[in-house]
Amino acid sequence: MSESADADAQVYSDEIFDAEAASPPLLVLDRVARRYVQGDETVDVLLEASAVIESGEVVALIAPSGTGKSTLLHIAGLLERPDGGEVYFDGEPTVGLSDSARTALRRNQVGFVYQFHHLLPEFSALENVVMPQLIRGLSAAEARSRAKDLLSYLGLGARLSHRPSELSGGEQQRVAIARAVANAPRLLLADEPTGNLDPVTSAHVFATLTALARASGLAAIVATHNLDLAGTLDRRLTLRDGVVVEA
């Protein structure tokens, strides 16, 4: 990076991390770059993409397929390392962390919801939500109690013992949402969470997800093609030529 670019990056960081602020933003993507090599060709997906997400903020990410939405979410959730730039979580840089440290941060602080629910088919709705809590180290009793509370909040109190195949598409996604927030993450990343659902079910699941995010005070980025649903969120971001801009 040139001296000019270094100076620009320092100015950008200074603007974000105001020393007088009570607390730093939860998530900062600072001039993130990501490229992939396809044969002899290098494809630049993200080019100095920057964004700031505050705690308690639910943000829509809307952009055509193939523009890098999933890549941006993977980098934000520490699933991928960027080729350039930095990802700050609660004011701390993460790119240079070891794989084990990134995994621990991701497991304890980040929840993911995908277009397909990825529930374990042999387990009940309750068990699917209990499992990540047990992996984190909670007792079985505490995990079951929290799972019941979450599923009941999401309108699934009567479906606790049902396996995924016995649930509707909307119910499956609500179980996936409960699983994503079971360990009380501070950041929720949802990649087209209603993409496989009909419009009515989609609106219901979307409203459930955003209500849960706001009630718990976590930050959330929701990638979606649905402009009507995106319009109900706090802000809308898009990707244009590898850069994040307000939509």
Short mmCIF file of C-alpha atoms in Angstrom, two decimals, residues 1-242:
data_model
loop_
_atom_site.label_atom_id
_atom_site.label_comp_id
_atom_site.label_asym_id
_atom_site.label_seq_id
_atom_site.Cartn_x
_atom_site.Cartn_y
_atom_site.Cartn_z
CA MET A 1 0.00 0.00 0.00
CA SER A 2 1.32 3.46 -0.88
CA GLU A 3 1.97 6.20 1.66
CA SER A 4 -1.07 8.03 0.30
CA ALA A 5 -3.23 4.95 0.72
CA ASP A 6 -1.86 4.43 4.23
CA ALA A 7 -2.78 8.00 5.11
CA ASP A 8 -6.28 7.58 3.66
CA ALA A 9 -6.77 4.37 5.64
CA GLN A 10 -5.66 6.10 8.84
CA VAL A 11 -8.14 8.92 8.25
CA TYR A 12 -10.89 6.40 7.63
CA SER A 13 -10.07 4.51 10.83
CA ASP A 14 -9.89 7.72 12.85
CA GLU A 15 -13.34 8.73 11.61
CA ILE A 16 -14.80 5.38 12.70
CA PHE A 17 -13.06 4.89 16.02
CA ASP A 18 -13.77 8.21 17.66
CA ALA A 19 -11.80 8.30 20.90
CA GLU A 20 -14.66 10.20 22.56
CA ALA A 21 -17.29 7.64 21.55
CA ALA A 22 -18.77 5.47 24.30
CA SER A 23 -18.04 2.30 22.35
CA PRO A 24 -16.78 1.38 18.88
CA PRO A 25 -19.10 0.08 16.14
CA LEU A 26 -19.68 -3.65 16.43
CA LEU A 27 -18.51 -4.43 12.89
CA VAL A 28 -16.28 -2.41 10.60
CA LEU A 29 -15.19 -3.52 7.16
CA ASP A 30 -12.25 -1.26 6.38
CA ARG A 31 -11.27 -1.20 2.67
CA VAL A 32 -11.77 -4.93 2.29
CA ALA A 33 -10.56 -6.56 -0.94
CA ARG A 34 -11.21 -10.09 -2.18
CA ARG A 35 -10.13 -11.71 -5.42
CA TYR A 36 -10.29 -15.19 -6.87
CA VAL A 37 -8.06 -16.84 -9.46
CA GLN A 38 -9.89 -18.69 -12.23
CA GLY A 39 -7.35 -20.31 -14.49
CA ASP A 40 -5.15 -17.55 -15.86
CA GLU A 41 -7.64 -14.85 -14.87
CA THR A 42 -7.93 -12.97 -11.58
CA VAL A 43 -11.44 -11.84 -10.68
CA ASP A 44 -11.73 -8.91 -8.28
CA VAL A 45 -14.96 -9.35 -6.31
CA LEU A 46 -14.45 -6.69 -3.63
CA LEU A 47 -12.32 -3.58 -4.05
CA GLU A 48 -11.74 -1.54 -0.88
CA ALA A 49 -15.27 -2.26 0.33
CA SER A 50 -16.04 -0.43 3.56
CA ALA A 51 -19.05 -0.54 5.87
CA VAL A 52 -19.93 0.19 9.49
CA ILE A 53 -22.62 -1.76 11.36
CA GLU A 54 -23.67 -0.61 14.83
CA SER A 55 -25.06 -2.79 17.61
CA GLY A 56 -28.84 -2.94 17.40
CA GLU A 57 -28.86 -2.05 13.69
CA VAL A 58 -30.55 -4.30 11.12
CA VAL A 59 -29.19 -3.60 7.64
CA ALA A 60 -30.31 -4.94 4.26
CA LEU A 61 -27.72 -5.93 1.65
CA ILE A 62 -29.30 -5.86 -1.79
CA ALA A 63 -27.42 -6.50 -5.02
CA PRO A 64 -27.71 -8.74 -8.09
CA SER A 65 -26.39 -12.28 -7.95
CA GLY A 66 -22.69 -12.56 -8.62
CA THR A 67 -21.74 -9.16 -7.23
CA GLY A 68 -20.16 -10.46 -4.03
CA LYS A 69 -22.93 -10.43 -1.39
CA SER A 70 -22.09 -13.87 -0.05
CA THR A 71 -18.37 -13.10 -0.15
CA LEU A 72 -18.95 -9.95 1.88
CA LEU A 73 -20.98 -11.89 4.46
CA HIS A 74 -18.34 -14.61 4.67
CA ILE A 75 -15.64 -12.02 5.34
CA ALA A 76 -17.83 -10.19 7.86
CA GLY A 77 -18.46 -13.50 9.64
CA LEU A 78 -14.77 -14.48 9.62
CA LEU A 79 -15.37 -17.46 7.36
CA GLU A 80 -12.95 -16.01 4.80
CA ARG A 81 -9.93 -13.77 5.13
CA PRO A 82 -9.83 -10.74 2.83
CA ASP A 83 -6.90 -10.23 0.46
CA GLY A 84 -6.63 -6.66 1.67
CA GLY A 85 -8.08 -4.35 4.27
CA GLU A 86 -9.20 -5.12 7.80
CA VAL A 87 -12.26 -6.42 9.60
CA TYR A 88 -12.79 -4.94 13.06
CA PHE A 89 -15.10 -6.67 15.54
CA ASP A 90 -15.96 -4.52 18.55
CA GLY A 91 -12.97 -2.32 17.73
CA GLU A 92 -10.44 -5.15 17.49
CA PRO A 93 -8.76 -6.20 14.22
CA THR A 94 -9.40 -9.81 13.21
CA VAL A 95 -7.54 -10.48 9.97
CA GLY A 96 -4.28 -11.31 11.74
CA LEU A 97 -5.86 -13.62 14.31
CA SER A 98 -4.97 -17.31 14.27
CA ASP A 99 -7.47 -19.75 12.78
CA SER A 100 -8.40 -21.01 16.26
CA ALA A 101 -8.99 -17.48 17.56
CA ARG A 102 -11.14 -16.62 14.55
CA THR A 103 -13.11 -19.83 15.01
CA ALA A 104 -13.73 -19.08 18.69
CA LEU A 105 -14.84 -15.53 17.92
CA ARG A 106 -17.12 -16.73 15.15
CA ARG A 107 -18.61 -19.53 17.28
CA ASN A 108 -19.33 -17.28 20.26
CA GLN A 109 -20.21 -13.96 18.62
CA VAL A 110 -21.66 -14.60 15.14
CA GLY A 111 -24.84 -16.36 14.01
CA PHE A 112 -25.57 -17.45 10.44
CA VAL A 113 -28.85 -18.06 8.59
CA TYR A 114 -28.75 -19.35 5.02
CA GLN A 115 -31.27 -19.71 2.20
CA PHE A 116 -31.55 -23.43 2.99
CA HIS A 117 -32.13 -24.24 6.64
CA HIS A 118 -29.39 -26.94 6.98
CA LEU A 119 -31.16 -28.47 9.97
CA LEU A 120 -30.04 -31.95 11.02
CA PRO A 121 -32.88 -34.19 9.76
CA GLU A 122 -32.61 -36.87 12.44
CA PHE A 123 -33.08 -34.40 15.30
CA SER A 124 -36.15 -32.52 16.49
CA ALA A 125 -36.58 -28.76 16.29
CA LEU A 126 -35.68 -28.50 19.97
CA GLU A 127 -32.59 -30.68 19.58
CA ASN A 128 -31.37 -28.67 16.59
CA VAL A 129 -31.40 -25.53 18.75
CA VAL A 130 -29.95 -27.27 21.81
CA MET A 131 -26.94 -28.71 19.99
CA PRO A 132 -24.89 -25.52 19.34
CA GLN A 133 -25.34 -24.56 22.97
CA LEU A 134 -23.98 -27.90 24.16
CA ILE A 135 -20.99 -27.46 21.86
CA ARG A 136 -20.36 -24.11 23.49
CA GLY A 137 -20.41 -25.73 26.92
CA LEU A 138 -23.85 -24.97 28.38
CA SER A 139 -25.51 -27.60 30.52
CA ALA A 140 -28.22 -29.72 28.91
CA ALA A 141 -30.88 -28.24 31.18
CA GLU A 142 -29.90 -24.65 30.43
CA ALA A 143 -29.65 -25.34 26.70
CA ARG A 144 -33.09 -26.97 26.58
CA SER A 145 -34.67 -24.14 28.55
CA ARG A 146 -33.21 -21.49 26.28
CA ALA A 147 -34.14 -23.46 23.16
CA LYS A 148 -37.75 -23.79 24.34
CA ASP A 149 -37.93 -20.05 25.05
CA LEU A 150 -36.54 -19.15 21.63
CA LEU A 151 -38.77 -21.51 19.70
CA SER A 152 -41.82 -20.40 21.65
CA TYR A 153 -40.94 -16.76 20.93
CA LEU A 154 -40.82 -17.66 17.25
CA GLY A 155 -44.25 -19.29 17.41
CA LEU A 156 -43.04 -22.88 17.45
CA GLY A 157 -43.88 -23.85 21.00
CA ALA A 158 -46.17 -26.65 19.79
CA ARG A 159 -43.60 -28.00 17.31
CA LEU A 160 -40.64 -28.69 19.59
CA SER A 161 -40.59 -32.45 19.03
CA HIS A 162 -41.12 -32.29 15.27
CA ARG A 163 -38.29 -33.18 12.92
CA PRO A 164 -37.47 -30.88 9.98
CA SER A 165 -39.36 -33.10 7.51
CA GLU A 166 -42.50 -32.61 9.62
CA LEU A 167 -42.25 -28.82 9.49
CA SER A 168 -43.28 -26.37 6.77
CA GLY A 169 -40.66 -24.33 4.95
CA GLY A 170 -41.39 -21.28 7.07
CA GLU A 171 -41.19 -23.31 10.27
CA GLN A 172 -37.88 -24.82 9.20
CA GLN A 173 -36.42 -21.35 8.65
CA ARG A 174 -37.67 -20.17 12.02
CA VAL A 175 -35.92 -23.11 13.67
CA ALA A 176 -32.77 -22.15 11.73
CA ILE A 177 -33.09 -18.60 13.06
CA ALA A 178 -33.48 -19.88 16.61
CA ARG A 179 -30.38 -22.05 16.17
CA ALA A 180 -28.43 -19.06 14.82
CA VAL A 181 -29.15 -16.94 17.90
CA ALA A 182 -29.09 -19.75 20.48
CA ASN A 183 -25.64 -18.78 21.73
CA ALA A 184 -26.60 -15.10 22.02
CA PRO A 185 -24.33 -13.81 19.23
CA ARG A 186 -23.72 -10.10 18.83
CA LEU A 187 -23.82 -10.27 15.01
CA LEU A 188 -26.35 -12.08 12.83
CA LEU A 189 -25.62 -12.66 9.13
CA ALA A 190 -28.49 -13.88 6.96
CA ASP A 191 -27.92 -14.81 3.31
CA GLU A 192 -31.22 -14.82 1.41
CA PRO A 193 -33.03 -16.34 4.41
CA THR A 194 -36.43 -16.22 2.68
CA GLY A 195 -35.29 -16.99 -0.86
CA ASN A 196 -36.96 -20.42 -0.97
CA LEU A 197 -40.29 -19.32 0.54
CA ASP A 198 -43.55 -18.07 -0.93
CA PRO A 199 -44.29 -14.32 -0.53
CA VAL A 200 -46.61 -14.64 2.48
CA THR A 201 -44.34 -17.04 4.37
CA SER A 202 -41.32 -14.96 3.35
CA ALA A 203 -42.80 -11.80 4.85
CA HIS A 204 -43.65 -13.64 8.08
CA VAL A 205 -40.20 -15.18 8.48
CA PHE A 206 -38.52 -11.88 7.62
CA ALA A 207 -40.59 -10.03 10.20
CA THR A 208 -39.78 -12.70 12.79
CA LEU A 209 -36.07 -12.46 12.10
CA THR A 210 -35.95 -8.67 12.33
CA ALA A 211 -38.14 -8.57 15.45
CA LEU A 212 -35.84 -11.05 17.17
CA ALA A 213 -32.76 -9.09 16.13
CA ARG A 214 -34.17 -5.84 17.46
CA ALA A 215 -35.46 -7.42 20.67
CA SER A 216 -32.03 -8.88 21.45
CA GLY A 217 -30.07 -5.77 20.42
CA LEU A 218 -27.71 -7.61 18.11
CA ALA A 219 -26.45 -6.20 14.81
CA ALA A 220 -27.66 -7.91 11.65
CA ILE A 221 -26.93 -7.89 7.93
CA VAL A 222 -29.63 -9.49 5.80
CA ALA A 223 -28.88 -10.17 2.14
CA THR A 224 -32.09 -10.21 0.11
CA HIS A 225 -33.45 -9.61 -3.40
CA ASN A 226 -36.81 -8.49 -2.00
CA LEU A 227 -36.83 -4.68 -2.10
CA ASP A 228 -40.12 -4.43 -0.20
CA LEU A 229 -38.74 -6.44 2.71
CA ALA A 230 -35.42 -4.59 2.57
CA GLY A 231 -37.31 -1.31 2.89
CA THR A 232 -38.52 -2.29 6.36
CA LEU A 233 -34.96 -2.37 7.75
CA ASP A 234 -32.85 0.44 9.20
CA ARG A 235 -30.60 0.93 6.16
CA ARG A 236 -30.02 -0.55 2.72
CA LEU A 237 -26.56 -1.24 1.33
CA THR A 238 -25.58 -2.49 -2.10
CA LEU A 239 -22.42 -3.51 -3.95
CA ARG A 240 -21.37 -1.54 -6.98
CA ASP A 241 -18.13 -2.35 -8.80
CA GLY A 242 -16.83 -4.11 -5.70
#
